[in-house]
Amino acid sequence: MVETGSKAIEWIHSRRPFGQRPGLERVKALLALVDHPEKKVPTIHIAGTNGKGSTVSYLKEMLQEAGIVVGTFTSPYIESFHERIAINGKFITDEELVTLVNKYQPLVEKLDQQEAVSGITEFEVLTALALDYFVGKVDVAIIEVGLGGLLDSTNIVEPMLTGITTIGYDHTEILGDTLEEIAAQKAGIIKPNIPVVTGNIADNALGVIIDTATKNNAEIYRFGKEYAVTYLHPDDKWGEWFDFRNQNGKLKNLKTALIGRHQPENAGVAIQLFELYCALNKINWQEKEIKKALQQTFWPARMERLSSEPLIILDGAHNTHAMKRLVESMQDEFKGRKLQILFSALETKNVTEMLQELLKLKNGHIYLTTFDYPRAIKLDDDFVNIDDKRVSIVSLWQFGLAEILEKMDDESLLLVTGSLYFVSEVRSLLLEMGGAHAS
């Protein structure tokens, strides 16, 4: 028995050594012991290499504006472990977590005795806890895939809608080396006769998704075809303006609260899913609900302005695909600024490629560092041989951060990027220092 929230989290983390183990056998066995909560919760299932988090956020806000009670299961967390499981933005409490862990701990230990289903992972436990928590409490739960789709533990759900935001190179050691192989894994969330919405995806990867949808008789709503987003311009202060159209008509002059040219694309996936959800449930929605939701969406560490003076932006661009998007956004939005970039990543990523993308920011100096995490990069690896005077190696990121903050002026911008685990650590310190405030 655990008695406190911290002990409950400690037990969940104790499953971490079992690693990432694709497959549904273990989570199926666990959920069977608790009378299948996955069959009792209406869900929308979201996969994709990048853009999942902000798409979930936009969609959650729209559904809430329409008076719907929404559960969200997301990862990783930025500020608090509890944010991964939330209802209408309110995180699960310590007491609720303790109750669930005490229910599941003996069941997991029981399954550990059975060779075929032993070694349930941390993420599988969390998936079960979230689904159980949502039963009877929500109208719909938006479930974000952890890794891939087909063999991800969240693929236990029986969704009413699915969404695939983007396809890029990430987790290639598990998902495959080509975009087509990765797309096949993501497309694994597509279910028979269940509509799927796709984001801005390259044709070769999209072809795989279309084939999977066709085989499943799943109606598909493609970016640029069944629905479209027209990017207009950045907002004078913060955000992006765009138009949206689909089978229901056109929504003009929509504004996101998040910056980056890709944000209207993520918002477009969310709008299409929202309108489909409302149609399925015979809910009348209003344009003002969508507009208000887009403007109040907040997603920490995704193009987040932590401070205006000095200007500090955090973005967890944790793979090459996301880094390309980040660099495009920085070039669009902050042309005249002197960029100081604090960057670290996990050793499983293509760090050399990510650095090469960052070096396209001609007005930027990169402080390459590491952080306290089992899979964080080591500074003696090959990528440090990148021959550029604009890359400094910093063994302790706290010193690098202090050096940057000391030399910043009105023309400077601090960009903290790379692994979300890293960005989250820096974010905590900046907020503690009081020189920054979440805005």
GROMACS .gro file of C-alpha atoms in nm:
model
  439
    1MET     CA    1   0.000   0.000   0.000
    2VAL     CA    2   0.117   0.352  -0.077
    3GLU     CA    3   0.000   0.642   0.139
    4THR     CA    4   0.120   0.956  -0.038
    5GLY     CA    5   0.123   1.099  -0.389
    6SER     CA    6   0.503   1.091  -0.398
    7LYS     CA    7   0.505   0.720  -0.301
    8ALA     CA    8   0.243   0.650  -0.569
    9ILE     CA    9   0.461   0.821  -0.832
   10GLU     CA   10   0.765   0.635  -0.698
   11TRP     CA   11   0.587   0.303  -0.754
   12ILE     CA   12   0.483   0.404  -1.109
   13HIS     CA   13   0.845   0.501  -1.183
   14SER     CA   14   0.959   0.164  -1.044
   15ARG     CA   15   0.820   0.013  -1.366
   16ARG     CA   16   1.054   0.230  -1.575
   17PRO     CA   17   1.337  -0.029  -1.592
   18PHE     CA   18   1.110  -0.248  -1.807
   19GLY     CA   19   1.164   0.017  -2.077
   20GLN     CA   20   0.964   0.067  -2.394
   21ARG     CA   21   0.816  -0.268  -2.494
   22PRO     CA   22   0.582  -0.243  -2.793
   23GLY     CA   23   0.283  -0.477  -2.773
   24LEU     CA   24  -0.067  -0.489  -2.624
   25GLU     CA   25  -0.062  -0.827  -2.443
   26ARG     CA   26   0.036  -0.687  -2.102
   27VAL     CA   27  -0.202  -0.390  -2.096
   28LYS     CA   28  -0.487  -0.613  -2.222
   29ALA     CA   29  -0.422  -0.860  -1.938
   30LEU     CA   30  -0.418  -0.576  -1.682
   31LEU     CA   31  -0.738  -0.410  -1.806
   32ALA     CA   32  -0.916  -0.746  -1.815
   33LEU     CA   33  -0.865  -0.768  -1.436
   34VAL     CA   34  -1.053  -0.439  -1.382
   35ASP     CA   35  -1.352  -0.504  -1.610
   36HIS     CA   36  -1.222  -0.323  -1.920
   37PRO     CA   37  -1.239   0.053  -1.853
   38GLU     CA   38  -1.119   0.107  -2.212
   39LYS     CA   39  -1.461  -0.012  -2.333
   40LYS     CA   40  -1.647   0.232  -2.106
   41VAL     CA   41  -1.479   0.562  -2.201
   42PRO     CA   42  -1.561   0.739  -2.532
   43THR     CA   43  -1.224   0.841  -2.679
   44ILE     CA   44  -1.050   1.037  -2.953
   45HIS     CA   45  -0.709   0.885  -3.029
   46ILE     CA   46  -0.424   1.108  -3.155
   47ALA     CA   47  -0.094   0.988  -3.306
   48GLY     CA   48   0.186   1.165  -3.495
   49THR     CA   49   0.557   1.238  -3.481
   50ASN     CA   50   0.508   1.600  -3.373
   51GLY     CA   51   0.211   1.827  -3.308
   52LYS     CA   52   0.015   1.579  -3.094
   53GLY     CA   53   0.036   1.788  -2.778
   54SER     CA   54  -0.083   2.118  -2.923
   55THR     CA   55  -0.354   1.940  -3.128
   56VAL     CA   56  -0.483   1.775  -2.809
   57SER     CA   57  -0.477   2.115  -2.636
   58TYR     CA   58  -0.667   2.296  -2.912
   59LEU     CA   59  -0.927   2.018  -2.930
   60LYS     CA   60  -0.971   2.004  -2.552
   61GLU     CA   61  -1.036   2.380  -2.539
   62MET     CA   62  -1.291   2.363  -2.824
   63LEU     CA   63  -1.482   2.075  -2.666
   64GLN     CA   64  -1.483   2.250  -2.328
   65GLU     CA   65  -1.616   2.570  -2.489
   66ALA     CA   66  -1.903   2.358  -2.627
   67GLY     CA   67  -1.984   2.242  -2.272
   68ILE     CA   68  -1.829   1.895  -2.299
   69VAL     CA   69  -1.638   1.734  -2.009
   70VAL     CA   70  -1.301   1.630  -2.150
   71GLY     CA   71  -1.037   1.397  -2.015
   72THR     CA   72  -0.680   1.419  -2.148
   73PHE     CA   73  -0.398   1.167  -2.129
   74THR     CA   74  -0.070   1.321  -2.248
   75SER     CA   75   0.306   1.283  -2.216
   76PRO     CA   76   0.566   1.374  -2.114
   77TYR     CA   77   0.483   1.613  -1.832
   78ILE     CA   78   0.645   1.958  -1.809
   79GLU     CA   79   0.569   2.093  -1.460
   80SER     CA   80   0.390   1.822  -1.266
   81PHE     CA   81   0.358   1.445  -1.306
   82HIS     CA   82  -0.016   1.485  -1.242
   83GLU     CA   83  -0.073   1.689  -1.562
   84ARG     CA   84  -0.055   1.368  -1.770
   85ILE     CA   85  -0.405   1.272  -1.652
   86ALA     CA   86  -0.653   1.561  -1.637
   87ILE     CA   87  -1.023   1.646  -1.668
   88ASN     CA   88  -1.114   1.986  -1.814
   89GLY     CA   89  -0.753   2.090  -1.750
   90LYS     CA   90  -0.768   1.996  -1.379
   91PHE     CA   91  -0.491   1.749  -1.297
   92ILE     CA   92  -0.550   1.424  -1.109
   93THR     CA   93  -0.496   1.480  -0.734
   94ASP     CA   94  -0.253   1.302  -0.502
   95GLU     CA   95  -0.547   1.132  -0.328
   96GLU     CA   96  -0.694   1.002  -0.654
   97LEU     CA   97  -0.353   0.880  -0.769
   98VAL     CA   98  -0.296   0.697  -0.438
   99THR     CA   99  -0.635   0.524  -0.466
  100LEU     CA  100  -0.564   0.407  -0.820
  101VAL     CA  101  -0.210   0.290  -0.745
  102ASN     CA  102  -0.332   0.089  -0.445
  103LYS     CA  103  -0.587  -0.075  -0.672
  104TYR     CA  104  -0.335  -0.158  -0.946
  105GLN     CA  105  -0.019  -0.243  -0.751
  106PRO     CA  106  -0.133  -0.593  -0.643
  107LEU     CA  107  -0.272  -0.664  -0.992
  108VAL     CA  108   0.058  -0.574  -1.159
  109GLU     CA  109   0.246  -0.789  -0.906
  110LYS     CA  110   0.007  -1.078  -0.982
  111LEU     CA  111   0.072  -1.046  -1.358
  112ASP     CA  112   0.448  -1.034  -1.291
  113GLN     CA  113   0.415  -1.399  -1.184
  114GLN     CA  114   0.289  -1.494  -1.531
  115GLU     CA  115   0.574  -1.510  -1.781
  116ALA     CA  116   0.365  -1.415  -2.087
  117VAL     CA  117   0.250  -1.082  -1.936
  118SER     CA  118   0.517  -0.998  -1.676
  119GLY     CA  119   0.712  -0.674  -1.678
  120ILE     CA  120   0.431  -0.424  -1.732
  121THR     CA  121   0.595  -0.090  -1.817
  122GLU     CA  122   0.549   0.253  -1.661
  123PHE     CA  123   0.355   0.380  -1.963
  124GLU     CA  124   0.128   0.074  -1.965
  125VAL     CA  125   0.046   0.134  -1.598
  126LEU     CA  126  -0.028   0.500  -1.670
  127THR     CA  127  -0.253   0.410  -1.964
  128ALA     CA  128  -0.458   0.180  -1.740
  129LEU     CA  129  -0.476   0.436  -1.456
  130ALA     CA  130  -0.593   0.711  -1.693
  131LEU     CA  131  -0.867   0.503  -1.855
  132ASP     CA  132  -0.990   0.382  -1.515
  133TYR     CA  133  -0.989   0.738  -1.381
  134PHE     CA  134  -1.200   0.867  -1.670
  135VAL     CA  135  -1.480   0.608  -1.636
  136GLY     CA  136  -1.807   0.783  -1.549
  137LYS     CA  137  -1.637   1.122  -1.517
  138VAL     CA  138  -1.595   1.246  -1.877
  139ASP     CA  139  -1.802   1.280  -2.193
  140VAL     CA  140  -1.492   1.204  -2.400
  141ALA     CA  141  -1.122   1.145  -2.336
  142ILE     CA  142  -0.852   1.258  -2.577
  143ILE     CA  143  -0.576   0.998  -2.566
  144GLU     CA  144  -0.230   1.088  -2.695
  145VAL     CA  145  -0.022   0.799  -2.829
  146GLY     CA  146   0.305   0.743  -2.644
  147LEU     CA  147   0.518   0.588  -2.919
  148GLY     CA  148   0.413   0.489  -3.270
  149GLY     CA  149   0.054   0.370  -3.266
  150LEU     CA  150  -0.002   0.011  -3.373
  151LEU     CA  151   0.179  -0.145  -3.074
  152ASP     CA  152   0.144   0.147  -2.831
  153SER     CA  153  -0.044   0.060  -2.512
  154THR     CA  154  -0.300   0.336  -2.582
  155ASN     CA  155  -0.410   0.139  -2.890
  156ILE     CA  156  -0.626  -0.060  -2.653
  157VAL     CA  157  -0.894   0.211  -2.682
  158GLU     CA  158  -1.200   0.184  -2.904
  159PRO     CA  159  -1.217   0.543  -3.035
  160MET     CA  160  -1.499   0.733  -3.202
  161LEU     CA  161  -1.240   0.938  -3.399
  162THR     CA  162  -0.869   0.916  -3.471
  163GLY     CA  163  -0.614   1.179  -3.577
  164ILE     CA  164  -0.260   1.156  -3.718
  165THR     CA  165  -0.084   1.494  -3.704
  166THR     CA  166   0.254   1.452  -3.878
  167ILE     CA  167   0.498   1.184  -3.991
  168GLY     CA  168   0.873   1.239  -3.948
  169TYR     CA  169   1.185   1.050  -3.848
  170ASP     CA  170   1.183   0.967  -3.477
  171HIS     CA  171   1.226   0.649  -3.272
  172THR     CA  172   1.354   0.483  -3.590
  173GLU     CA  173   1.510   0.203  -3.383
  174ILE     CA  174   1.154   0.092  -3.294
  175LEU     CA  175   0.929   0.231  -3.569
  176GLY     CA  176   1.144   0.176  -3.880
  177ASP     CA  177   1.393   0.362  -4.097
  178THR     CA  178   1.162   0.497  -4.369
  179LEU     CA  179   0.869   0.738  -4.355
  180GLU     CA  180   0.650   0.462  -4.500
  181GLU     CA  181   0.743   0.222  -4.217
  182ILE     CA  182   0.685   0.492  -3.956
  183ALA     CA  183   0.350   0.583  -4.118
  184ALA     CA  184   0.243   0.216  -4.104
  185GLN     CA  185   0.302   0.219  -3.726
  186LYS     CA  186   0.111   0.547  -3.678
  187ALA     CA  187  -0.171   0.425  -3.904
  188GLY     CA  188  -0.212   0.131  -3.665
  189ILE     CA  189  -0.455   0.343  -3.461
  190ILE     CA  190  -0.703   0.349  -3.753
  191LYS     CA  191  -1.005   0.131  -3.670
  192PRO     CA  192  -1.278  -0.020  -3.891
  193ASN     CA  193  -1.545   0.238  -3.986
  194ILE     CA  194  -1.397   0.507  -3.757
  195PRO     CA  195  -1.318   0.843  -3.926
  196VAL     CA  196  -0.953   0.959  -3.932
  197VAL     CA  197  -0.819   1.313  -3.974
  198THR     CA  198  -0.465   1.358  -4.108
  199GLY     CA  199  -0.238   1.663  -4.082
  200ASN     CA  200   0.023   1.799  -4.323
  201ILE     CA  201   0.189   1.471  -4.420
  202ALA     CA  202   0.425   1.396  -4.713
  203ASP     CA  203   0.265   1.199  -4.999
  204ASN     CA  204   0.467   0.878  -4.954
  205ALA     CA  205   0.369   0.850  -4.585
  206LEU     CA  206   0.014   0.967  -4.651
  207GLY     CA  207  -0.025   0.693  -4.911
  208VAL     CA  208   0.033   0.430  -4.641
  209ILE     CA  209  -0.228   0.595  -4.416
  210ILE     CA  210  -0.482   0.614  -4.702
  211ASP     CA  211  -0.428   0.243  -4.778
  212THR     CA  212  -0.485   0.153  -4.412
  213ALA     CA  213  -0.797   0.371  -4.396
  214THR     CA  214  -0.934   0.214  -4.717
  215LYS     CA  215  -0.879  -0.140  -4.585
  216ASN     CA  216  -1.064  -0.042  -4.267
  217ASN     CA  217  -1.345   0.138  -4.449
  218ALA     CA  218  -1.249   0.441  -4.238
  219GLU     CA  219  -1.349   0.776  -4.386
  220ILE     CA  220  -1.042   0.997  -4.416
  221TYR     CA  221  -1.022   1.377  -4.390
  222ARG     CA  222  -0.692   1.494  -4.537
  223PHE     CA  223  -0.513   1.826  -4.491
  224GLY     CA  224  -0.540   2.021  -4.816
  225LYS     CA  225  -0.820   1.798  -4.952
  226GLU     CA  226  -1.129   1.738  -4.737
  227TYR     CA  227  -1.027   2.033  -4.521
  228ALA     CA  228  -0.774   2.311  -4.574
  229VAL     CA  229  -0.582   2.572  -4.376
  230THR     CA  230  -0.467   2.897  -4.535
  231TYR     CA  231  -0.188   3.063  -4.338
  232LEU     CA  232  -0.234   3.443  -4.328
  233HIS     CA  233   0.035   3.610  -4.113
  234PRO     CA  234   0.185   3.626  -3.763
  235ASP     CA  235   0.000   3.829  -3.504
  236ASP     CA  236   0.163   4.162  -3.411
  237LYS     CA  237   0.210   4.045  -3.053
  238TRP     CA  238   0.192   3.662  -3.034
  239GLY     CA  239   0.019   3.393  -3.236
  240GLU     CA  240  -0.072   3.314  -3.598
  241TRP     CA  241  -0.369   3.410  -3.817
  242PHE     CA  242  -0.528   3.167  -4.062
  243ASP     CA  243  -0.845   3.064  -4.246
  244PHE     CA  244  -1.001   2.718  -4.235
  245ARG     CA  245  -1.244   2.550  -4.472
  246ASN     CA  246  -1.409   2.211  -4.496
  247GLN     CA  247  -1.737   2.048  -4.599
  248ASN     CA  248  -1.926   2.278  -4.360
  249GLY     CA  249  -1.791   2.600  -4.511
  250LYS     CA  250  -1.524   2.853  -4.421
  251LEU     CA  251  -1.401   2.998  -4.092
  252LYS     CA  252  -1.212   3.323  -4.149
  253ASN     CA  253  -0.956   3.513  -3.943
  254LEU     CA  254  -0.881   3.253  -3.679
  255LYS     CA  255  -0.593   3.318  -3.442
  256THR     CA  256  -0.382   3.070  -3.246
  257ALA     CA  257  -0.230   3.153  -2.909
  258LEU     CA  258   0.084   2.957  -3.003
  259ILE     CA  259   0.343   3.076  -3.255
  260GLY     CA  260   0.494   2.895  -3.549
  261ARG     CA  261   0.368   2.841  -3.903
  262HIS     CA  262   0.284   2.481  -3.815
  263GLN     CA  263   0.043   2.585  -3.539
  264PRO     CA  264  -0.247   2.663  -3.778
  265GLU     CA  265  -0.192   2.315  -3.925
  266ASN     CA  266  -0.223   2.155  -3.579
  267ALA     CA  267  -0.524   2.374  -3.509
  268GLY     CA  268  -0.676   2.262  -3.841
  269VAL     CA  269  -0.657   1.895  -3.738
  270ALA     CA  270  -0.826   1.989  -3.408
  271ILE     CA  271  -1.104   2.190  -3.576
  272GLN     CA  272  -1.183   1.906  -3.816
  273LEU     CA  273  -1.195   1.656  -3.528
  274PHE     CA  274  -1.411   1.894  -3.323
  275GLU     CA  275  -1.665   1.939  -3.602
  276LEU     CA  276  -1.677   1.561  -3.662
  277TYR     CA  277  -1.728   1.497  -3.289
  278CYS     CA  278  -2.012   1.748  -3.278
  279ALA     CA  279  -2.173   1.590  -3.587
  280LEU     CA  280  -2.149   1.238  -3.436
  281ASN     CA  281  -2.305   1.361  -3.110
  282LYS     CA  282  -2.559   1.599  -3.268
  283ILE     CA  283  -2.410   1.898  -3.090
  284ASN     CA  284  -2.463   2.244  -3.236
  285TRP     CA  285  -2.136   2.436  -3.227
  286GLN     CA  286  -2.068   2.804  -3.284
  287GLU     CA  287  -1.779   2.976  -3.459
  288LYS     CA  288  -1.712   3.188  -3.150
  289GLU     CA  289  -1.641   2.869  -2.949
  290ILE     CA  290  -1.364   2.772  -3.192
  291LYS     CA  291  -1.220   3.126  -3.199
  292LYS     CA  292  -1.217   3.157  -2.820
  293ALA     CA  293  -1.067   2.810  -2.773
  294LEU     CA  294  -0.781   2.875  -3.016
  295GLN     CA  295  -0.689   3.199  -2.843
  296GLN     CA  296  -0.681   3.049  -2.493
  297THR     CA  297  -0.489   2.731  -2.576
  298PHE     CA  298  -0.176   2.701  -2.365
  299TRP     CA  299   0.084   2.429  -2.403
  300PRO     CA  300   0.395   2.470  -2.186
  301ALA     CA  301   0.738   2.432  -2.352
  302ARG     CA  302   0.591   2.448  -2.704
  303MET     CA  303   0.691   2.790  -2.839
  304GLU     CA  304   0.616   2.920  -2.493
  305ARG     CA  305   0.709   3.278  -2.409
  306LEU     CA  306   0.830   3.242  -2.053
  307SER     CA  307   0.937   3.604  -2.022
  308SER     CA  308   0.917   3.920  -2.232
  309GLU     CA  309   1.203   4.115  -2.070
  310PRO     CA  310   1.437   3.947  -2.136
  311LEU     CA  311   1.263   3.760  -2.416
  312ILE     CA  312   1.282   3.387  -2.335
  313ILE     CA  313   1.118   3.120  -2.550
  314LEU     CA  314   1.101   2.750  -2.473
  315ASP     CA  315   1.033   2.485  -2.734
  316GLY     CA  316   1.072   2.110  -2.694
  317ALA     CA  317   1.183   2.044  -3.052
  318HIS     CA  318   1.308   1.696  -2.966
  319ASN     CA  319   1.377   1.551  -3.313
  320THR     CA  320   1.493   1.671  -3.656
  321HIS     CA  321   1.139   1.711  -3.793
  322ALA     CA  322   1.040   1.938  -3.502
  323MET     CA  323   1.370   2.127  -3.519
  324LYS     CA  324   1.313   2.216  -3.886
  325ARG     CA  325   0.974   2.361  -3.792
  326LEU     CA  326   1.125   2.554  -3.501
  327VAL     CA  327   1.398   2.704  -3.721
  328GLU     CA  328   1.138   2.813  -3.979
  329SER     CA  329   0.935   2.978  -3.702
  330MET     CA  330   1.238   3.161  -3.561
  331GLN     CA  331   1.334   3.286  -3.909
  332ASP     CA  332   0.978   3.408  -3.969
  333GLU     CA  333   0.909   3.570  -3.634
  334PHE     CA  334   1.241   3.696  -3.496
  335LYS     CA  335   1.455   3.809  -3.791
  336GLY     CA  336   1.621   4.102  -3.615
  337ARG     CA  337   1.701   3.934  -3.286
  338LYS     CA  338   2.036   3.808  -3.161
  339LEU     CA  339   1.963   3.447  -3.069
  340GLN     CA  340   2.126   3.273  -2.775
  341ILE     CA  341   2.033   2.904  -2.798
  342LEU     CA  342   2.063   2.660  -2.508
  343PHE     CA  343   2.028   2.310  -2.652
  344SER     CA  344   2.042   1.952  -2.532
  345ALA     CA  345   1.887   1.625  -2.647
  346LEU     CA  346   1.863   1.253  -2.586
  347GLU     CA  347   2.135   1.030  -2.728
  348THR     CA  348   1.871   0.831  -2.919
  349LYS     CA  349   1.808   1.133  -3.147
  350ASN     CA  350   2.006   1.248  -3.451
  351VAL     CA  351   2.177   1.531  -3.265
  352THR     CA  352   2.409   1.618  -3.554
  353GLU     CA  353   2.111   1.681  -3.782
  354MET     CA  354   1.938   1.887  -3.514
  355LEU     CA  355   2.253   2.101  -3.471
  356GLN     CA  356   2.279   2.150  -3.846
  357GLU     CA  357   1.922   2.280  -3.848
  358LEU     CA  358   1.995   2.522  -3.562
  359LEU     CA  359   2.303   2.651  -3.744
  360LYS     CA  360   2.072   2.775  -4.021
  361LEU     CA  361   1.983   3.051  -3.776
  362LYS     CA  362   2.266   3.280  -3.891
  363ASN     CA  363   2.209   3.525  -3.605
  364GLY     CA  364   2.230   3.250  -3.341
  365HIS     CA  365   2.497   3.120  -3.103
  366ILE     CA  366   2.444   2.767  -2.973
  367TYR     CA  367   2.537   2.649  -2.624
  368LEU     CA  368   2.544   2.270  -2.651
  369THR     CA  369   2.502   2.104  -2.313
  370THR     CA  370   2.383   1.795  -2.129
  371PHE     CA  371   2.154   1.734  -1.831
  372ASP     CA  372   2.079   1.486  -1.556
  373TYR     CA  373   1.880   1.216  -1.735
  374PRO     CA  374   1.969   0.852  -1.810
  375ARG     CA  375   1.965   0.892  -2.190
  376ALA     CA  376   2.095   1.250  -2.215
  377ILE     CA  377   2.371   1.314  -2.471
  378LYS     CA  378   2.733   1.289  -2.370
  379LEU     CA  379   2.947   1.585  -2.470
  380ASP     CA  380   3.235   1.369  -2.592
  381ASP     CA  381   3.027   1.221  -2.876
  382ASP     CA  382   3.109   1.278  -3.245
  383PHE     CA  383   2.866   1.563  -3.307
  384VAL     CA  384   3.086   1.798  -3.103
  385ASN     CA  385   3.322   1.800  -3.403
  386ILE     CA  386   3.079   2.022  -3.593
  387ASP     CA  387   3.317   2.286  -3.718
  388ASP     CA  388   3.142   2.609  -3.636
  389LYS     CA  389   3.253   2.905  -3.428
  390ARG     CA  390   2.893   2.950  -3.320
  391VAL     CA  391   2.878   2.635  -3.107
  392SER     CA  392   3.007   2.641  -2.749
  393ILE     CA  393   3.024   2.325  -2.537
  394VAL     CA  394   2.890   2.378  -2.184
  395SER     CA  395   2.928   2.091  -1.937
  396LEU     CA  396   2.678   2.235  -1.687
  397TRP     CA  397   2.369   2.390  -1.844
  398GLN     CA  398   2.311   2.606  -1.536
  399PHE     CA  399   2.642   2.787  -1.605
  400GLY     CA  400   2.553   2.826  -1.971
  401LEU     CA  401   2.217   2.973  -1.877
  402ALA     CA  402   2.376   3.219  -1.633
  403GLU     CA  403   2.629   3.328  -1.896
  404ILE     CA  404   2.356   3.389  -2.154
  405LEU     CA  405   2.131   3.583  -1.915
  406GLU     CA  406   2.423   3.803  -1.811
  407LYS     CA  407   2.503   3.914  -2.165
  408MET     CA  408   2.144   3.959  -2.294
  409ASP     CA  409   2.025   4.302  -2.406
  410ASP     CA  410   1.707   4.442  -2.566
  411GLU     CA  411   1.797   4.285  -2.903
  412SER     CA  412   1.859   3.939  -2.757
  413LEU     CA  413   1.637   3.634  -2.740
  414LEU     CA  414   1.708   3.322  -2.535
  415LEU     CA  415   1.578   3.005  -2.698
  416VAL     CA  416   1.583   2.688  -2.485
  417THR     CA  417   1.523   2.384  -2.702
  418GLY     CA  418   1.576   2.012  -2.754
  419SER     CA  419   1.453   1.731  -2.530
  420LEU     CA  420   1.131   1.811  -2.344
  421TYR     CA  421   1.290   1.663  -2.032
  422PHE     CA  422   1.572   1.917  -2.066
  423VAL     CA  423   1.346   2.212  -2.147
  424SER     CA  424   1.130   2.122  -1.846
  425GLU     CA  425   1.436   2.132  -1.614
  426VAL     CA  426   1.546   2.474  -1.743
  427ARG     CA  427   1.188   2.602  -1.722
  428SER     CA  428   1.165   2.507  -1.354
  429LEU     CA  429   1.485   2.691  -1.269
  430LEU     CA  430   1.388   3.003  -1.464
  431LEU     CA  431   1.053   3.019  -1.285
  432GLU     CA  432   1.225   2.966  -0.948
  433MET     CA  433   1.471   3.247  -1.025
  434GLY     CA  434   1.176   3.481  -1.063
  435GLY     CA  435   1.340   3.649  -1.360
  436ALA     CA  436   1.080   3.484  -1.574
  437HIS     CA  437   0.711   3.422  -1.545
  438ALA     CA  438   0.484   3.195  -1.746
  439SER     CA  439   0.275   3.410  -1.977
   0.00000   0.00000   0.00000
